[in-house]
CSV table of C-alpha atoms and ligand atoms in Angstrom, one decimal:
chain,number,residue,atom,x,y,z
A,1316,UNK,CA,167.9,-37.6,62.8
A,1317,UNK,CA,164.3,-39.2,61.0
A,1318,UNK,CA,161.9,-37.0,61.7
A,1319,UNK,CA,158.1,-38.0,62.3
A,1320,UNK,CA,156.4,-35.3,62.6
A,1321,UNK,CA,155.1,-33.4,60.2
A,1322,UNK,CA,158.0,-30.2,60.1
A,1323,UNK,CA,155.1,-27.5,60.6
A,1324,UNK,CA,153.9,-29.5,64.3
A,1325,UNK,CA,156.4,-30.3,66.2
A,1326,UNK,CA,155.4,-31.3,69.4
A,1327,UNK,CA,156.0,-29.0,72.2
A,1328,UNK,CA,158.9,-30.2,74.9
A,1329,UNK,CA,159.5,-27.7,78.1
A,1330,UNK,CA,162.1,-28.5,80.1
A,1331,UNK,CA,162.1,-26.2,83.5
A,1332,UNK,CA,166.3,-26.2,84.7
A,1333,UNK,CA,168.3,-24.4,85.6
A,1334,UNK,CA,171.1,-22.1,83.0
A,1335,UNK,CA,174.5,-23.7,82.6
A,1336,UNK,CA,175.6,-20.1,80.3
A,1337,UNK,CA,178.5,-22.5,78.8
A,1338,UNK,CA,176.1,-24.7,77.7
A,1339,UNK,CA,177.8,-27.8,78.2
A,1340,UNK,CA,174.2,-29.4,80.9
A,1341,UNK,CA,171.5,-27.6,81.9
A,1342,UNK,CA,168.7,-25.9,80.5
A,1343,UNK,CA,170.8,-25.2,76.9
A,1344,UNK,CA,171.6,-28.9,76.6
A,1345,UNK,CA,167.9,-30.0,77.3
A,1346,UNK,CA,166.8,-27.1,74.6
A,1347,UNK,CA,169.6,-28.2,72.0
A,1348,UNK,CA,168.4,-32.1,72.3
A,1349,UNK,CA,164.7,-31.5,72.1
A,1350,UNK,CA,165.7,-29.5,69.0
A,1351,UNK,CA,168.2,-32.4,67.6
A,1352,UNK,CA,165.3,-34.4,68.1
A,1353,UNK,CA,163.2,-32.8,65.6
A,1354,UNK,CA,160.7,-31.3,68.7
A,1355,UNK,CA,160.1,-27.9,69.8
A,1356,UNK,CA,161.8,-26.7,72.4
A,1357,UNK,CA,160.4,-24.2,75.5
A,1358,UNK,CA,162.2,-23.7,78.2
A,1359,UNK,CA,161.3,-21.9,82.1
A,1360,UNK,CA,164.9,-20.7,84.2
A,1361,UNK,CA,164.3,-21.7,87.6
A,1362,UNK,CA,168.3,-20.8,88.5
A,1363,UNK,CA,171.0,-18.6,87.0
A,1364,UNK,CA,174.2,-20.6,87.6
A,1365,UNK,CA,177.7,-19.1,86.8
A,1366,UNK,CA,179.8,-21.6,85.2
A,1367,UNK,CA,182.2,-22.9,82.2
A,1368,UNK,CA,183.9,-26.3,81.5
A,1369,UNK,CA,186.8,-25.5,84.4
A,1370,UNK,CA,184.4,-24.7,87.2
A,1371,UNK,CA,181.2,-23.9,88.8
A,1372,UNK,CA,180.9,-19.8,90.7
A,1373,UNK,CA,177.6,-19.6,92.2
A,1374,UNK,CA,174.0,-19.3,91.2
A,1375,UNK,CA,171.2,-16.8,91.7
A,1376,UNK,CA,168.4,-19.0,91.7
A,1377,UNK,CA,164.4,-17.8,90.4
A,1378,UNK,CA,161.6,-17.7,92.5
A,1379,UNK,CA,158.5,-19.7,92.7
A,1380,UNK,CA,156.7,-16.6,91.5
A,1381,UNK,CA,158.9,-16.2,88.8
A,1382,UNK,CA,158.8,-20.3,87.7
A,1383,UNK,CA,154.9,-19.6,87.1
A,1384,UNK,CA,154.8,-16.4,85.6
A,1385,UNK,CA,157.5,-18.5,82.9
A,1386,UNK,CA,155.8,-21.4,82.4
A,1387,UNK,CA,151.6,-20.1,82.5
A,1388,UNK,CA,152.2,-18.4,79.4
A,1389,UNK,CA,153.7,-20.8,77.9
A,1390,UNK,CA,150.7,-23.9,79.2
A,1391,UNK,CA,148.2,-20.7,77.8
A,1392,UNK,CA,149.7,-20.4,74.3
A,1393,UNK,CA,150.9,-24.4,73.5
A,1394,UNK,CA,149.5,-28.2,73.5
A,1395,UNK,CA,153.0,-29.1,75.3
A,1396,UNK,CA,153.7,-32.8,74.9
A,1397,UNK,CA,156.7,-33.4,77.6
A,1398,UNK,CA,157.6,-31.9,80.1
A,1399,UNK,CA,161.0,-32.6,81.7
A,1400,UNK,CA,162.7,-31.2,85.2
A,1401,UNK,CA,166.3,-30.7,86.4
A,1402,UNK,CA,167.7,-28.6,88.9
A,1403,UNK,CA,164.8,-27.1,90.9
A,1404,UNK,CA,166.8,-25.3,94.0
A,1405,UNK,CA,164.2,-24.8,96.3
A,1406,UNK,CA,161.1,-26.3,98.0
A,1407,UNK,CA,159.1,-23.6,97.5
A,1408,UNK,CA,160.4,-24.0,93.4
A,1409,UNK,CA,159.0,-27.4,93.8
A,1410,UNK,CA,155.7,-26.9,95.4
A,1411,UNK,CA,155.1,-24.3,92.5
A,1412,UNK,CA,156.2,-26.4,90.0
A,1413,UNK,CA,154.6,-30.0,91.7
A,1414,UNK,CA,151.3,-27.2,91.7
A,1415,UNK,CA,151.3,-26.3,88.1
A,1416,UNK,CA,151.6,-29.7,86.9
A,1417,UNK,CA,148.9,-30.9,89.1
A,1418,UNK,CA,146.2,-27.4,87.0
A,1419,UNK,CA,147.6,-28.9,83.8
A,1420,UNK,CA,146.9,-32.7,83.6
A,1421,UNK,CA,150.9,-32.4,83.1
A,1422,UNK,CA,151.1,-37.1,81.4
A,1423,UNK,CA,154.7,-36.9,80.3
A,1424,UNK,CA,156.9,-35.8,83.2
A,1425,UNK,CA,160.4,-36.9,83.3
A,1426,UNK,CA,162.1,-36.1,86.3
A,1427,UNK,CA,165.6,-35.8,86.7
A,1428,UNK,CA,165.8,-35.0,90.3
A,1429,UNK,CA,169.2,-33.2,90.3
A,1430,UNK,CA,169.9,-32.8,94.1
A,1431,UNK,CA,173.7,-34.5,94.0
A,1432,UNK,CA,176.9,-33.6,91.9
A,1433,UNK,CA,178.7,-36.5,90.1
A,1434,UNK,CA,181.0,-35.5,93.4
A,1435,UNK,CA,179.2,-36.3,96.2
A,1436,UNK,CA,178.4,-33.0,96.7
A,1437,UNK,CA,174.7,-32.2,97.7
A,1438,UNK,CA,173.1,-29.6,95.5
A,1439,UNK,CA,169.7,-28.7,97.1
A,1440,UNK,CA,169.1,-29.3,100.8
A,1441,UNK,CA,167.0,-31.7,102.4
A,1442,UNK,CA,163.3,-29.7,103.0
A,1443,UNK,CA,164.1,-30.1,98.7
A,1444,UNK,CA,165.0,-33.0,98.7
A,1445,UNK,CA,161.9,-33.6,100.9
A,1446,UNK,CA,159.8,-32.2,98.2
A,1447,UNK,CA,161.3,-34.1,96.0
A,1448,UNK,CA,159.6,-36.7,96.5
A,1449,UNK,CA,156.6,-36.0,98.3
A,1450,UNK,CA,155.3,-33.6,96.0
A,1451,UNK,CA,156.1,-35.1,92.4
A,1452,UNK,CA,157.7,-37.9,92.3
A,1453,UNK,CA,154.0,-38.7,92.7
A,1454,UNK,CA,152.9,-37.4,89.4
A,1455,UNK,CA,156.7,-38.1,87.6
A,1456,UNK,CA,156.4,-40.9,84.4
A,1457,UNK,CA,159.7,-41.8,85.1
A,1458,UNK,CA,162.2,-40.3,87.6
A,1459,UNK,CA,166.4,-40.3,86.4
A,1460,UNK,CA,168.4,-40.6,89.6
A,1461,UNK,CA,172.6,-41.0,89.0
A,1462,UNK,CA,174.0,-43.2,91.5
A,1463,UNK,CA,174.7,-41.0,94.3
A,1464,UNK,CA,171.2,-39.9,93.7
A,1465,UNK,CA,169.9,-42.6,94.2
A,1466,UNK,CA,172.3,-43.1,97.2
A,1467,UNK,CA,170.7,-40.1,98.8
A,1468,UNK,CA,167.3,-40.6,97.4
A,1469,UNK,CA,167.0,-44.3,99.0
A,1470,UNK,CA,169.2,-44.1,101.8
A,1471,UNK,CA,171.1,-47.2,100.1
A,1472,UNK,CA,174.8,-46.8,99.5
A,1473,UNK,CA,175.0,-48.8,96.2
A,1474,UNK,CA,178.2,-51.7,96.0
A,1475,UNK,CA,176.9,-54.5,94.0
A,1476,UNK,CA,173.6,-54.3,91.7
A,1477,UNK,CA,171.3,-56.0,94.4
A,1478,UNK,CA,171.9,-52.9,96.1
A,1479,UNK,CA,170.9,-50.6,92.4
A,1480,UNK,CA,167.6,-53.3,92.4
A,1481,UNK,CA,167.2,-51.9,96.2
A,1482,UNK,CA,167.8,-48.5,95.5
A,1483,UNK,CA,165.0,-48.8,92.5
A,1484,UNK,CA,162.3,-50.6,94.3
A,1485,UNK,CA,162.6,-48.2,97.3
A,1486,UNK,CA,162.6,-45.4,95.4
A,1487,UNK,CA,158.9,-46.8,93.6
A,1488,UNK,CA,157.7,-47.0,97.2
A,1489,UNK,CA,159.2,-43.8,97.8
A,1490,UNK,CA,156.4,-43.1,94.9
A,1491,UNK,CA,157.6,-43.3,91.5
A,1492,UNK,CA,156.0,-45.2,89.5
A,1493,UNK,CA,158.9,-45.9,86.9
A,1494,UNK,CA,162.2,-45.2,87.8
A,1495,UNK,CA,166.3,-45.4,85.4
A,1496,UNK,CA,168.7,-45.6,87.3
A,1497,UNK,CA,171.8,-44.6,85.6
A,1498,UNK,CA,174.6,-46.9,85.9
A,1499,UNK,CA,177.9,-44.6,84.8
A,1500,UNK,CA,179.3,-44.3,88.1
A,1501,UNK,CA,178.4,-47.9,88.9
A,1502,UNK,CA,182.3,-49.6,89.5
A,1503,UNK,CA,180.6,-52.5,91.4
A,1504,UNK,CA,180.7,-56.1,90.0
A,1505,UNK,CA,179.9,-57.2,86.4
A,1506,UNK,CA,181.0,-54.7,84.5
A,1507,UNK,CA,184.3,-56.0,83.3
A,1508,UNK,CA,185.2,-55.3,80.8
A,1509,UNK,CA,183.9,-51.8,81.8
A,1510,UNK,CA,179.9,-50.8,80.0
A,1511,UNK,CA,177.8,-48.3,80.2
A,1512,UNK,CA,174.1,-49.8,82.0
A,1513,UNK,CA,171.1,-48.3,83.0
A,1514,UNK,CA,168.5,-49.9,84.8
A,1515,UNK,CA,164.8,-49.0,84.5
A,1516,UNK,CA,162.3,-50.0,87.0
A,1517,UNK,CA,159.4,-50.2,84.8
A,1518,UNK,CA,157.0,-51.1,87.1
A,1519,UNK,CA,157.0,-54.7,88.5
A,1520,UNK,CA,159.9,-55.1,85.9
A,1521,UNK,CA,163.4,-54.4,85.1
A,1522,UNK,CA,165.1,-53.6,81.9
A,1523,UNK,CA,168.6,-53.3,81.3
A,1524,UNK,CA,169.8,-51.0,79.0
A,1525,UNK,CA,174.1,-51.5,78.7
A,1526,UNK,CA,175.8,-49.8,76.5
A,1527,UNK,CA,179.9,-49.1,74.9
A,1528,UNK,CA,182.1,-47.1,78.3
A,1529,UNK,CA,183.4,-44.2,76.3
A,1530,UNK,CA,186.6,-43.5,79.3
A,1531,UNK,CA,185.8,-39.7,79.3
A,1532,UNK,CA,186.1,-36.8,81.1
A,1533,UNK,CA,183.4,-35.9,78.7
A,1534,UNK,CA,179.9,-36.5,81.0
A,1535,UNK,CA,179.1,-33.0,82.0
A,1536,UNK,CA,175.7,-32.8,81.5
A,1537,UNK,CA,175.0,-36.3,80.1
A,1538,UNK,CA,172.3,-36.5,82.6
A,1539,UNK,CA,170.3,-33.5,81.3
A,1540,UNK,CA,171.0,-35.0,77.9
A,1541,UNK,CA,169.7,-37.9,78.5
A,1542,UNK,CA,166.8,-36.7,79.8
A,1543,UNK,CA,165.7,-34.4,77.7
A,1544,UNK,CA,166.2,-37.5,74.9
A,1545,UNK,CA,163.7,-39.4,76.8
A,1546,UNK,CA,162.1,-36.3,77.0
A,1547,UNK,CA,161.7,-35.5,73.5
A,1548,UNK,CA,161.0,-40.0,72.6
A,1549,UNK,CA,157.9,-39.9,74.3
A,1550,UNK,CA,156.6,-36.7,73.1
A,1551,UNK,CA,157.3,-38.3,69.7
A,1552,UNK,CA,155.0,-41.6,70.6
A,1553,UNK,CA,157.8,-44.4,72.0
A,1554,UNK,CA,156.7,-45.6,74.9
A,1555,UNK,CA,159.3,-45.7,78.2
A,1556,UNK,CA,161.4,-48.3,77.7
A,1557,UNK,CA,161.7,-47.8,73.9
A,1558,UNK,CA,162.4,-43.9,74.6
A,1559,UNK,CA,165.6,-44.7,77.2
A,1560,UNK,CA,167.1,-46.6,74.9
A,1561,UNK,CA,166.8,-44.4,71.8
A,1562,UNK,CA,168.1,-41.7,74.4
A,1563,UNK,CA,171.2,-44.2,75.4
A,1564,UNK,CA,172.2,-43.9,71.9
A,1565,UNK,CA,171.9,-40.4,71.5
A,1566,UNK,CA,174.3,-39.5,75.0
A,1567,UNK,CA,176.6,-42.5,73.4
A,1568,UNK,CA,177.1,-40.6,70.5
A,1569,UNK,CA,177.0,-37.1,72.2
A,1570,UNK,CA,180.0,-38.5,74.5
A,1571,UNK,CA,181.8,-40.0,71.2
A,1572,UNK,CA,181.6,-36.5,69.1
A,1573,UNK,CA,182.5,-34.4,72.5
A,1574,UNK,CA,184.2,-30.9,71.3
A,1575,UNK,CA,187.5,-29.7,72.2
A,1576,UNK,CA,186.0,-26.6,73.7
A,1577,UNK,CA,186.8,-25.0,77.1
A,1578,UNK,CA,189.5,-25.3,78.7
A,1579,UNK,CA,188.1,-27.7,81.3
A,1580,UNK,CA,186.0,-30.5,80.9
A,1581,UNK,CA,185.4,-30.8,76.9
A,1582,UNK,CA,181.6,-30.5,76.7
A,1583,UNK,CA,179.4,-32.9,74.8
A,1584,UNK,CA,178.5,-32.1,71.4
A,1585,UNK,CA,174.5,-32.7,70.7
A,1586,UNK,CA,173.2,-32.8,67.6
B,1719,PXL,O1,174.4,-32.1,86.0
B,1719,PXL,C1,173.3,-31.5,86.6
B,1719,PXL,C2,173.2,-29.9,86.5
B,1719,PXL,C3,171.7,-29.9,86.1
B,1719,PXL,N1,171.0,-28.0,85.8
B,1719,PXL,C4,172.7,-27.6,85.8
B,1719,PXL,C5,173.6,-27.6,85.9
B,1719,PXL,C6,174.2,-29.1,86.1
B,1719,PXL,C7,175.9,-29.2,86.5
B,1719,PXL,O2,176.5,-28.4,86.7
B,1719,PXL,O3,175.0,-26.7,86.0
B,1719,PXL,C8,172.2,-26.1,85.4
């Protein structure tokens, strides 16, 4: 990556997210992505998950108190340029995280609403979802749902481009200023030959980002990586639309260069 920052004073990017010890997703992917962009990575763990490329075996969540006690010294010490949230598993953690962001006036805040897995499995309960919408959406510069998440949050089943637009507007009505709906799961109209199309609801505008669709199973961690790359680019001075475009290119390359590590999916190569 071109390094446009003073190497001794890289912007600090902070992730508050879950740990995937096998390094494919979550906070390890965030740290790699921040570092690859020339940012300084800081990390607060919200949950320790047990997983590898073949399966998720469980998790132990942090408490709200643990999240605060990890985050406070970081904010006290560094000028944090941008913050990204990933898996926030409980209502208590979301409430605490929102309180911290209000106290610290976090401006460049990217909320990846990790609420539903690609396979349609709900990862957080309804109380956590409500807290995420009510408390974190209004503070976020942008939220980055995939299609299953956009469906759960908006209540709209997405089968067409019109549905994507309606879901985007609905999430803005729920309090999100800007919404990026990631189209990797989209199997509806207008995608022949298939391409990866994301829609950014930027205030009243809608900006479309299209990239090559790489037919692969190496998609685990792409959501984390995209949101982290947006965070890094914002920290480096891009506006939101530029940051999304650059992040999408970054993720496409990480998919293209995916490793053949692991007995399950092939993890992304983030560099
Ligand atoms: O991509 C969602 C996600 C976020 N955070 C952690 C994860 C995953 C998916 O597995 O493990 C820690």
